[in-house]
mmCIF file of C-alpha atoms and ligand atoms in Angstrom:
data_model
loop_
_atom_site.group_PDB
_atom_site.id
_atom_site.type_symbol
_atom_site.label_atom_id
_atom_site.label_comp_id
_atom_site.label_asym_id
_atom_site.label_seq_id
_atom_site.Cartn_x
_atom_site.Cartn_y
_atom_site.Cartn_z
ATOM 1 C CA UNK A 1 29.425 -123.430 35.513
ATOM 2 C CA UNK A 2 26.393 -122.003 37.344
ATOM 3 C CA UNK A 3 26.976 -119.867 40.083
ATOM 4 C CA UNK A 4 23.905 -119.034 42.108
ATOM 5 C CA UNK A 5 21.239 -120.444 39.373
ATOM 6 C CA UNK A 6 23.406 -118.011 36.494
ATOM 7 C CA UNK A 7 25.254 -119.490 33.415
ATOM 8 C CA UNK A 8 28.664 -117.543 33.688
ATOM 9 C CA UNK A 9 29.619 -116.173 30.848
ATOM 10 C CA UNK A 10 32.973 -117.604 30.680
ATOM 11 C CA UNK A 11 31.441 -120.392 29.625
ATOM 12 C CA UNK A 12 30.264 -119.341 26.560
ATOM 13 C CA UNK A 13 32.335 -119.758 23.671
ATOM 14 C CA UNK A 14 32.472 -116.640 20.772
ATOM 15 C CA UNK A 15 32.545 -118.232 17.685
ATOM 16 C CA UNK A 16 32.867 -116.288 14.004
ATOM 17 C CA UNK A 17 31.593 -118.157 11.108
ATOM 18 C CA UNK A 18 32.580 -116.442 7.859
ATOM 19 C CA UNK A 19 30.763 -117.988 4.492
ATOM 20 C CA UNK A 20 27.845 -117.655 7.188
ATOM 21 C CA UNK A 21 25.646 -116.547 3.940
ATOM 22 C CA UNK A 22 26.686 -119.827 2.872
ATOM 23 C CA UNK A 23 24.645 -123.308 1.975
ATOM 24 C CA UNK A 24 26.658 -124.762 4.724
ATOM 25 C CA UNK A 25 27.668 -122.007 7.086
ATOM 26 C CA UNK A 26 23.872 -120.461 7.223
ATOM 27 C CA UNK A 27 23.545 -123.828 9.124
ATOM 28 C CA UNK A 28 26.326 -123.754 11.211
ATOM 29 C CA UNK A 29 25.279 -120.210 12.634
ATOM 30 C CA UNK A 30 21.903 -121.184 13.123
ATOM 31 C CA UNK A 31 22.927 -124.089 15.014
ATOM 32 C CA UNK A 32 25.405 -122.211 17.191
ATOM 33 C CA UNK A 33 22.606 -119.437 17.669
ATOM 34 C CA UNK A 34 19.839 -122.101 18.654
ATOM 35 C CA UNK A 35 22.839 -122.959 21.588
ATOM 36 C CA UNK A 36 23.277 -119.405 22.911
ATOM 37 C CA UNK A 37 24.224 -121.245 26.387
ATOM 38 C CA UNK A 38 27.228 -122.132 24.952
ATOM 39 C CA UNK A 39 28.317 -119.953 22.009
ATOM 40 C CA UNK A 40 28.150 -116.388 21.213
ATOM 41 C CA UNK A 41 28.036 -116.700 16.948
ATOM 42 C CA UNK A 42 29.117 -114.411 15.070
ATOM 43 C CA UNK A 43 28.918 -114.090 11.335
ATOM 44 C CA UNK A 44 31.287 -112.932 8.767
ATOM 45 C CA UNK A 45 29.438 -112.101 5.613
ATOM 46 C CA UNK A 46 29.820 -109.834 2.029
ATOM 47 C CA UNK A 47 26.289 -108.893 1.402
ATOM 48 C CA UNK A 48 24.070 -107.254 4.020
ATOM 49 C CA UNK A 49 21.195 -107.808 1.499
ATOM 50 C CA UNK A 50 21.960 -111.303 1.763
ATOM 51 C CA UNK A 51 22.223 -111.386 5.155
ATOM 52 C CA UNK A 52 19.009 -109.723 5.931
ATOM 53 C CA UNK A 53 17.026 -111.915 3.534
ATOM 54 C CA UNK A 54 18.497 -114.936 4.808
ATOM 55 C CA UNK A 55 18.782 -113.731 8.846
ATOM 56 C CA UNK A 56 15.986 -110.970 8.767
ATOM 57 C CA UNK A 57 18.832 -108.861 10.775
ATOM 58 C CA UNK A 58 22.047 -107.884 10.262
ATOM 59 C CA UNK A 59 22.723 -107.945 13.853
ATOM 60 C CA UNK A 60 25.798 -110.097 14.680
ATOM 61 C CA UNK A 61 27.143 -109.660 11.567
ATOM 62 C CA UNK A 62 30.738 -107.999 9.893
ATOM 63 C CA UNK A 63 30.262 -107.374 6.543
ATOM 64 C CA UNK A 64 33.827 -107.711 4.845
ATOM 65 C CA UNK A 65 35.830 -109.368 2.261
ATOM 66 C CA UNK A 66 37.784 -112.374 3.393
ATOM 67 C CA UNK A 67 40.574 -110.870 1.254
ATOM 68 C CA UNK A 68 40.851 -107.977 3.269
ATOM 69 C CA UNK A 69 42.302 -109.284 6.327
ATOM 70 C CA UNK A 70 41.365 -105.853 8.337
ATOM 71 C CA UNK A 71 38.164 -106.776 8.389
ATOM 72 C CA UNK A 72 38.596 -110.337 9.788
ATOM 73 C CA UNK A 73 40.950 -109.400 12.370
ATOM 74 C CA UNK A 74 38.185 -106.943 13.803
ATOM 75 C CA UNK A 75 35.401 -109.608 13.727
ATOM 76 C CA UNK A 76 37.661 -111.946 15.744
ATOM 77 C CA UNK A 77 38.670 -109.553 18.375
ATOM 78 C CA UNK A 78 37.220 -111.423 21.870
ATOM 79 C CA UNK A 79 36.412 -114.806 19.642
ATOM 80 C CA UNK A 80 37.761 -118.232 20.657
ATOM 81 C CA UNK A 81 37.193 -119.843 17.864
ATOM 82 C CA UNK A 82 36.538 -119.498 14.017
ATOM 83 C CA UNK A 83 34.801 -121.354 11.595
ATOM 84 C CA UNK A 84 35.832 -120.954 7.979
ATOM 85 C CA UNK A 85 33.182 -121.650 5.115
ATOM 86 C CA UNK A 86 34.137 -119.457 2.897
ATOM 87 C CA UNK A 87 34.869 -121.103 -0.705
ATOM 88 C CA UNK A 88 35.082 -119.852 -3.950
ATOM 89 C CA UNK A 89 31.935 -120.268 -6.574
ATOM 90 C CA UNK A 90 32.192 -121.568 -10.158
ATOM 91 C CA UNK A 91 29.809 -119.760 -12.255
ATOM 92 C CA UNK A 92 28.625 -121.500 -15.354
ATOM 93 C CA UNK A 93 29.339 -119.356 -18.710
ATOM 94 C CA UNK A 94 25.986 -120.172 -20.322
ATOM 95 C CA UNK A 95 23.472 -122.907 -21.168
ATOM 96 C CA UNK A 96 25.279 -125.641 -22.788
ATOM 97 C CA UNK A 97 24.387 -126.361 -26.015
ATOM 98 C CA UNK A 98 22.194 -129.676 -26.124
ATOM 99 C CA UNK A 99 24.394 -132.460 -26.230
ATOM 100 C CA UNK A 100 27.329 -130.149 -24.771
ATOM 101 C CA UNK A 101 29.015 -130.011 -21.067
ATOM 102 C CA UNK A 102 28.443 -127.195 -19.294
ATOM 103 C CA UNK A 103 31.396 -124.503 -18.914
ATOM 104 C CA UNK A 104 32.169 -122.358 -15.747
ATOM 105 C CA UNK A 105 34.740 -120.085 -14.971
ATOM 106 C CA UNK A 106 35.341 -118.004 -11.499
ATOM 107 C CA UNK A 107 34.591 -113.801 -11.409
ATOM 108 C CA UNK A 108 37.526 -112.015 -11.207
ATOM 109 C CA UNK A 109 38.426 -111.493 -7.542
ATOM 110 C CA UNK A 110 36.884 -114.995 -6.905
ATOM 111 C CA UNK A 111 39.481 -117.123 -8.445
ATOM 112 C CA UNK A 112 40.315 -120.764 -6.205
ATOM 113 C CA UNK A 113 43.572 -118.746 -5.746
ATOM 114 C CA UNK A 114 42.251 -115.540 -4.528
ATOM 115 C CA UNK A 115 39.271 -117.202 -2.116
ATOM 116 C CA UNK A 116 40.452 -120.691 -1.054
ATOM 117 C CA UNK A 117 44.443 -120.067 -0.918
ATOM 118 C CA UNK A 118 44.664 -116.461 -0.090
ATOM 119 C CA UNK A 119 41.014 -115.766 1.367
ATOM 120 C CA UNK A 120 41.890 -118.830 3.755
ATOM 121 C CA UNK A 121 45.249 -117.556 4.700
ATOM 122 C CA UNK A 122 44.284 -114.504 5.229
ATOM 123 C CA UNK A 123 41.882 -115.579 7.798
ATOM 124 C CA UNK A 124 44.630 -117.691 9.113
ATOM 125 C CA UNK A 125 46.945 -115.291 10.233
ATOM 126 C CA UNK A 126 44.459 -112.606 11.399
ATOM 127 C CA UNK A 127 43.448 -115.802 13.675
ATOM 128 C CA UNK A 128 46.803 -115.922 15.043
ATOM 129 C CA UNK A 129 47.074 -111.971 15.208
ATOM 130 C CA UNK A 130 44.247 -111.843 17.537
ATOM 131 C CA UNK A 131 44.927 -115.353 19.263
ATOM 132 C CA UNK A 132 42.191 -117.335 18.579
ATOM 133 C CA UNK A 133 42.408 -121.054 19.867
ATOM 134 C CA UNK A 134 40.601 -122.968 17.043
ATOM 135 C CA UNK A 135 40.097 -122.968 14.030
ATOM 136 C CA UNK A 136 37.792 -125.156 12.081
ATOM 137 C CA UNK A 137 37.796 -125.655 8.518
ATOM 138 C CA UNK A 138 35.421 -127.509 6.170
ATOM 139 C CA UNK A 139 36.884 -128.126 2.462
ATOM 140 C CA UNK A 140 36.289 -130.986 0.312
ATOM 141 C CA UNK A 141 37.541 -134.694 -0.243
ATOM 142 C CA UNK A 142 39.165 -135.102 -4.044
ATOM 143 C CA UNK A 143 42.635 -133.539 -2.705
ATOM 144 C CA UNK A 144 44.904 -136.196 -3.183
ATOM 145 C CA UNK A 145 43.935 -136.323 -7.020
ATOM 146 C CA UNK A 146 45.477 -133.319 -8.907
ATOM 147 C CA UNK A 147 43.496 -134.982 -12.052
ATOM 148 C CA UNK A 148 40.097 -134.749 -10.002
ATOM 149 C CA UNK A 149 37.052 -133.132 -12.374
ATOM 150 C CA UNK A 150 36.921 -130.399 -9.810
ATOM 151 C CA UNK A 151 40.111 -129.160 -10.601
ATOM 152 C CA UNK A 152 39.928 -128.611 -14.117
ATOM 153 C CA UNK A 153 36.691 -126.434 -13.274
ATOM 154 C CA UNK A 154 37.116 -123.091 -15.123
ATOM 155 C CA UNK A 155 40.863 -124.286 -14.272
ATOM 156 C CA UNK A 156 40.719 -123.107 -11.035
ATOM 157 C CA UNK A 157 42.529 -125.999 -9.590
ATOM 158 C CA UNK A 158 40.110 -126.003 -6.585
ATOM 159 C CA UNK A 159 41.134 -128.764 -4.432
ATOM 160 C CA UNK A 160 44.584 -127.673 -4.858
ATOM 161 C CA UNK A 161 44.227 -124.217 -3.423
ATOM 162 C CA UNK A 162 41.986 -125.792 -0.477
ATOM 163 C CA UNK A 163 44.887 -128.477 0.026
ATOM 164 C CA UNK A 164 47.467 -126.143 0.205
ATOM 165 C CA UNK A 165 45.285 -124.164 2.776
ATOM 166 C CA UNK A 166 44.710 -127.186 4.983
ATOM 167 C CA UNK A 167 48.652 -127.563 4.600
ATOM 168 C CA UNK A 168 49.279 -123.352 6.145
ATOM 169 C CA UNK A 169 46.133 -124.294 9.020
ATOM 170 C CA UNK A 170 48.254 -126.916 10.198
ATOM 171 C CA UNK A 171 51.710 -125.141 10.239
ATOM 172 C CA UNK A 172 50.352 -122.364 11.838
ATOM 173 C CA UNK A 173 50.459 -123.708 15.185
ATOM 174 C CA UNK A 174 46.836 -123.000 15.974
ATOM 175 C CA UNK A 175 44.508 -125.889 17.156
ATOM 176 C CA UNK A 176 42.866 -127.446 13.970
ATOM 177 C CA UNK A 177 40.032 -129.144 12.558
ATOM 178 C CA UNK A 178 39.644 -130.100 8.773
ATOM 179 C CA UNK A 179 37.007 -131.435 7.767
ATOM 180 C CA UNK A 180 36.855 -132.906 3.846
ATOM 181 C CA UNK A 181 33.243 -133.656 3.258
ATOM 182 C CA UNK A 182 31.775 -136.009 0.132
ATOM 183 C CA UNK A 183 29.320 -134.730 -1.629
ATOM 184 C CA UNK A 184 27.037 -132.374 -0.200
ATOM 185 C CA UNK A 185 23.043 -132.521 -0.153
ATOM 186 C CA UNK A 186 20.318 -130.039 1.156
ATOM 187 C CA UNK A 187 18.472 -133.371 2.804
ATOM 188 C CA UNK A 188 17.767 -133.735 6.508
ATOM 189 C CA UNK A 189 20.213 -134.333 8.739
ATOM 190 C CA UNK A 190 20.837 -136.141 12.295
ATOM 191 C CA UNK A 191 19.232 -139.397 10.636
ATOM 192 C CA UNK A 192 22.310 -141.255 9.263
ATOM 193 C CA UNK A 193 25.426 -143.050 10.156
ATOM 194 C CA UNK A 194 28.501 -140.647 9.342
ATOM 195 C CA UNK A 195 31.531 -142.073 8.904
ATOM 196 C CA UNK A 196 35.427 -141.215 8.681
ATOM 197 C CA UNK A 197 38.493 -141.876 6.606
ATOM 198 C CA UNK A 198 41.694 -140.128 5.093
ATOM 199 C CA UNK A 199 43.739 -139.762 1.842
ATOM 200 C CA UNK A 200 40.175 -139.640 -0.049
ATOM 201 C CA UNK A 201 40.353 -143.590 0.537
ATOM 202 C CA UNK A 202 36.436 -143.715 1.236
ATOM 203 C CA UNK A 203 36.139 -141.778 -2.258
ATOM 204 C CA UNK A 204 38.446 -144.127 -3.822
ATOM 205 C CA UNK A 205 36.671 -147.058 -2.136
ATOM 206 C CA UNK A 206 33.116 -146.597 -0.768
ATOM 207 C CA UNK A 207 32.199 -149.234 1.441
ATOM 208 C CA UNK A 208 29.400 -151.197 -0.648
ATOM 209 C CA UNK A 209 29.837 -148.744 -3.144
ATOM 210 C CA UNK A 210 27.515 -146.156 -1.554
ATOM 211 C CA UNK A 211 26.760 -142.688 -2.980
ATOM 212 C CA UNK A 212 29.789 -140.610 -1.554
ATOM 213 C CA UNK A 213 27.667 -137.406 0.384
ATOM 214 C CA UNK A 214 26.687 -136.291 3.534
ATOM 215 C CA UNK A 215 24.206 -133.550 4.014
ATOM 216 C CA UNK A 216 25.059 -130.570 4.835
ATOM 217 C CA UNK A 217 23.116 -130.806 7.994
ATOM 218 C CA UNK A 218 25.327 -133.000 9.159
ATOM 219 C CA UNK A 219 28.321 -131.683 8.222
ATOM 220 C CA UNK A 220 27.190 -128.509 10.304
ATOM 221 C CA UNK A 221 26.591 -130.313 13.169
ATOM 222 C CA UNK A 222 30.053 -131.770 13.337
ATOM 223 C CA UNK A 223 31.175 -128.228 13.196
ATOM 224 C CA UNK A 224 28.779 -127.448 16.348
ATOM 225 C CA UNK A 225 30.785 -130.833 18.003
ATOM 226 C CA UNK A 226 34.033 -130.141 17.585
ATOM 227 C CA UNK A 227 33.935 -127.160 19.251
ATOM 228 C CA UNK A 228 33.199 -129.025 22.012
ATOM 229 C CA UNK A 229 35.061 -132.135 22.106
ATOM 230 C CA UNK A 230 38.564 -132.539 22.454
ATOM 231 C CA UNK A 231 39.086 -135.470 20.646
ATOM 232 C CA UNK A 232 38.295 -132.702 17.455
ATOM 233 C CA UNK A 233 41.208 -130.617 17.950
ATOM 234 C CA UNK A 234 44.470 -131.458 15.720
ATOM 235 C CA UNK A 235 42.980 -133.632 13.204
ATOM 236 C CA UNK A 236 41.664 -133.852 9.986
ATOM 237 C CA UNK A 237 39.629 -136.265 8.073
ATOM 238 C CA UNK A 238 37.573 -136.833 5.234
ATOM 239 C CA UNK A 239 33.609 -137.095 5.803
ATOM 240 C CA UNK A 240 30.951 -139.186 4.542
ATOM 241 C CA UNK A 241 27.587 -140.670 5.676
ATOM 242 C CA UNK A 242 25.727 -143.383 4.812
ATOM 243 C CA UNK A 243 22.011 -143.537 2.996
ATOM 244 C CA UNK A 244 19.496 -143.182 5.832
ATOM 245 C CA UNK A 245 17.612 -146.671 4.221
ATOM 246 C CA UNK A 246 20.877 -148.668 4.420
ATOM 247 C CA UNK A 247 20.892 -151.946 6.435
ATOM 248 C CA UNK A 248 21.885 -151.684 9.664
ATOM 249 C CA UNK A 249 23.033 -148.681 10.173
ATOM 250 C CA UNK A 250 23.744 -146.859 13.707
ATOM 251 C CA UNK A 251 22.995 -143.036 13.333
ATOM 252 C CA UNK A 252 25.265 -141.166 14.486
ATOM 253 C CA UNK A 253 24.742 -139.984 18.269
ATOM 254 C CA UNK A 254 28.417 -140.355 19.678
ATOM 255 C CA UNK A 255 30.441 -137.386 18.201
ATOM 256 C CA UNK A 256 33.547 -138.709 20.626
ATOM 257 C CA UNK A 257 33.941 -141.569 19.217
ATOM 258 C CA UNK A 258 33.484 -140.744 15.999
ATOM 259 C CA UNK A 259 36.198 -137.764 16.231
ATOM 260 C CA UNK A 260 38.841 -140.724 18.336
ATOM 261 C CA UNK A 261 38.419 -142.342 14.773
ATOM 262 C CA UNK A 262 40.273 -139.184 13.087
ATOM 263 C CA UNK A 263 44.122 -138.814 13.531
ATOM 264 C CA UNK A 264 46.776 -135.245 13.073
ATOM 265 C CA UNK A 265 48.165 -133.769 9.952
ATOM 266 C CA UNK A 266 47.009 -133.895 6.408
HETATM 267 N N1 LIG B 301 29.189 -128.544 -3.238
HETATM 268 C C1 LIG B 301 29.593 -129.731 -2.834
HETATM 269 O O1 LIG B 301 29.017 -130.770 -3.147
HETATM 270 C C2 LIG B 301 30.813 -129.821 -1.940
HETATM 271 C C3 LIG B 301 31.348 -131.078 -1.677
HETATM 272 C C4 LIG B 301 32.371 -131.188 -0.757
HETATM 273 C C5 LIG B 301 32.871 -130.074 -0.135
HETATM 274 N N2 LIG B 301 32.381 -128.844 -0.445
HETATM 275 C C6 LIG B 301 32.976 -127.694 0.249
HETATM 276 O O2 LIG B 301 32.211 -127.432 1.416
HETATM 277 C C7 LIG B 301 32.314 -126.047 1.742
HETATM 278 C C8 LIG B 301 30.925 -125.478 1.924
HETATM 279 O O3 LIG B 301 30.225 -125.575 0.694
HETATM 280 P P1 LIG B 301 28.830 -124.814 0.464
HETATM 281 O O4 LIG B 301 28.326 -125.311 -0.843
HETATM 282 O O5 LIG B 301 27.987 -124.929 1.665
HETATM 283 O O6 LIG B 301 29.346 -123.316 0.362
HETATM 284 P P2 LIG B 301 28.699 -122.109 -0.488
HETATM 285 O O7 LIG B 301 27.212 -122.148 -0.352
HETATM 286 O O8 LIG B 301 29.278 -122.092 -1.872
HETATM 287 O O9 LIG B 301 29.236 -120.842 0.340
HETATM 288 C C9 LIG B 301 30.469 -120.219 0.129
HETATM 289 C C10 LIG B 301 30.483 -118.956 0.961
HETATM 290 O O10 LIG B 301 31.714 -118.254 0.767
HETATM 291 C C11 LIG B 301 31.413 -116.862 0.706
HETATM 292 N N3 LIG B 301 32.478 -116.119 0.040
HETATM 293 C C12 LIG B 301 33.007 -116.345 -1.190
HETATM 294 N N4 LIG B 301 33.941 -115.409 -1.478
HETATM 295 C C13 LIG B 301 34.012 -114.589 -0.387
HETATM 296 C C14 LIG B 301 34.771 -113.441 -0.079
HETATM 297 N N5 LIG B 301 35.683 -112.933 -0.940
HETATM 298 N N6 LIG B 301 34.595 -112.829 1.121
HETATM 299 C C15 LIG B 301 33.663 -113.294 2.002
HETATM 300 N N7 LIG B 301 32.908 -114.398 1.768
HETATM 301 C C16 LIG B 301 33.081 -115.033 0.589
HETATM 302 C C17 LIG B 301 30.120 -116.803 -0.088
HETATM 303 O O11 LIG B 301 29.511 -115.539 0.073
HETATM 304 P P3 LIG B 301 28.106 -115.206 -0.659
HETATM 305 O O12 LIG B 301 27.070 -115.911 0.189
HETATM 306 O O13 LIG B 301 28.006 -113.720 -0.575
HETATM 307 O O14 LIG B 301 28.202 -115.769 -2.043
HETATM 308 C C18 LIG B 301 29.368 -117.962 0.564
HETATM 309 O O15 LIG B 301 28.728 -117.518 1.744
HETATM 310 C C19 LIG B 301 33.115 -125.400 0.608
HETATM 311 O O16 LIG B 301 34.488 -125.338 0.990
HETATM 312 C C20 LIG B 301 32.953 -126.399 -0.523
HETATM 313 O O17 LIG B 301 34.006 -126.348 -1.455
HETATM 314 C C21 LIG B 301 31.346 -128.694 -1.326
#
């Protein structure tokens, strides 16, 4: 709304991204920043050292732990909506042996438990504390599967704990949107055809067989979308995209459409 050639600010949306130190949610801050006529971003971070390296200021940060739920409900206060990114990180014990797989296990304090169940609920009900409209929240696709190779990961169970998240977001009564994304690259994004599904289905069944990722480019900017379009809220879906060199594809442009292909609950 412009009144008298001014942008009211009751336009603007306040967003908090935590994991904003994040592969994924660096991207989604920057975006919202580089759109300061229509979000106010916040970011929600645990290392100031990281977040000066990465942001060159600490300004419009809170520096917490997403298990301390203090913290979170002060970074929301005035916020509309919140973006969670937050995940926990498997660390790999050492170089494998030639010939051997790789092992990882969690720190302690960073357990799938502790950061994806608990971290996520936590930021959950501080939401609903101080009454924040939206919440978006990107996990992964491989849910359905308690088998999936992700799972057995330092036996962290992963997917699980995100799952059971998703579950809480949606009985909490807040406005959601989940996002499950494939496979995620550090390639360009804005120059493929994304596409939709549910029940890991496009996992379990790529169309053609393609690689099952999207870059996390893109999976930011869906973030940026549905914070804007309404066919977003309530819904959750699995995301994928396909290669930028495939036949006839139609890159992705219309963000409505593509969010009237998603439907509610898990
Ligand atoms: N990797 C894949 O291929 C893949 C595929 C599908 C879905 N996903 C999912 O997509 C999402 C984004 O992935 P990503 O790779 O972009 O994320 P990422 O780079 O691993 O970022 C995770 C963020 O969580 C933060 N964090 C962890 N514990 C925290 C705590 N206790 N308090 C506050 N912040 C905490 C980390 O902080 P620091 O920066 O300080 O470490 C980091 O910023 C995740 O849910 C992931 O599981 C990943």
């Amino acid at each position: 709304m412009r009144i008298c050639g001014y942008l009211t600010t009751a336009m603007i949306k306040k967003v908090l991204v935590t994991g904003a130190t994040g592969r994924t949610g660096s991207l989604v801050l920057q975006k919202l920043r580089q759109n300061s006529d229509r979000f106010q971003a916040m970011g929600f971070a645990k290392s100031p050292t990281k977040v000066q390296e990465m942001f060159g200021s600490t300004e419009g940060f809170f520096m917490g732990d997403i298990k301390d739920k203090c913290t979170i409900e002060t970074a929301l206060q005035d916020c509309s909506a919140l973006v969670i990114l937050t995940s926990a990180i498997p660390k790999m014990k050492a170089p494998p042996s030639p010939g051997e797989r790789p092992e990882f296990e969690f720190e302690p304090g960073g357990t799938p438990e502790e950061i994806d169940y608990y971290g996520q609920t936590n930021q959950i009900d501080a939401a609903k504390k101080a009454g924040i409209e939206h919440i978006i929240l990107v996990g992964s696709m491989g849910g359905t599967n308690p088998n999936h190779p992700l799972n057995k990961l330092g036996n962290g169970n992963i997917l699980i704990w995100k799952r059971k998240a998703e579950q809480y977001l949606i009985d909490s009564g807040i406005d959601y949107t989940i996002i499950r994304a494939a496979g995620l690259l550090d390639t360009e994004g804005g120059i493929r055809e994304l596409i939709v599904g549910k029940d890991d289905t496009l996992l379990n069944n790529p169309p053609n067989g393609i690689p099952t990722v999207v870059p996390r480019a893109d999976v930011a900017e869906i973030v940026v979308q549905a914070l804007q379009e309404s066919d977003a809220r309530n819904k959750a879906f699995d995301l994928m995209s396909k290669p930028e060199d495939a036949p006839d594809i139609v890159i992705t442009k219309d963000f409505s459409s593509l969010f009237q292909q998603t439907t509610p609950g898990m």
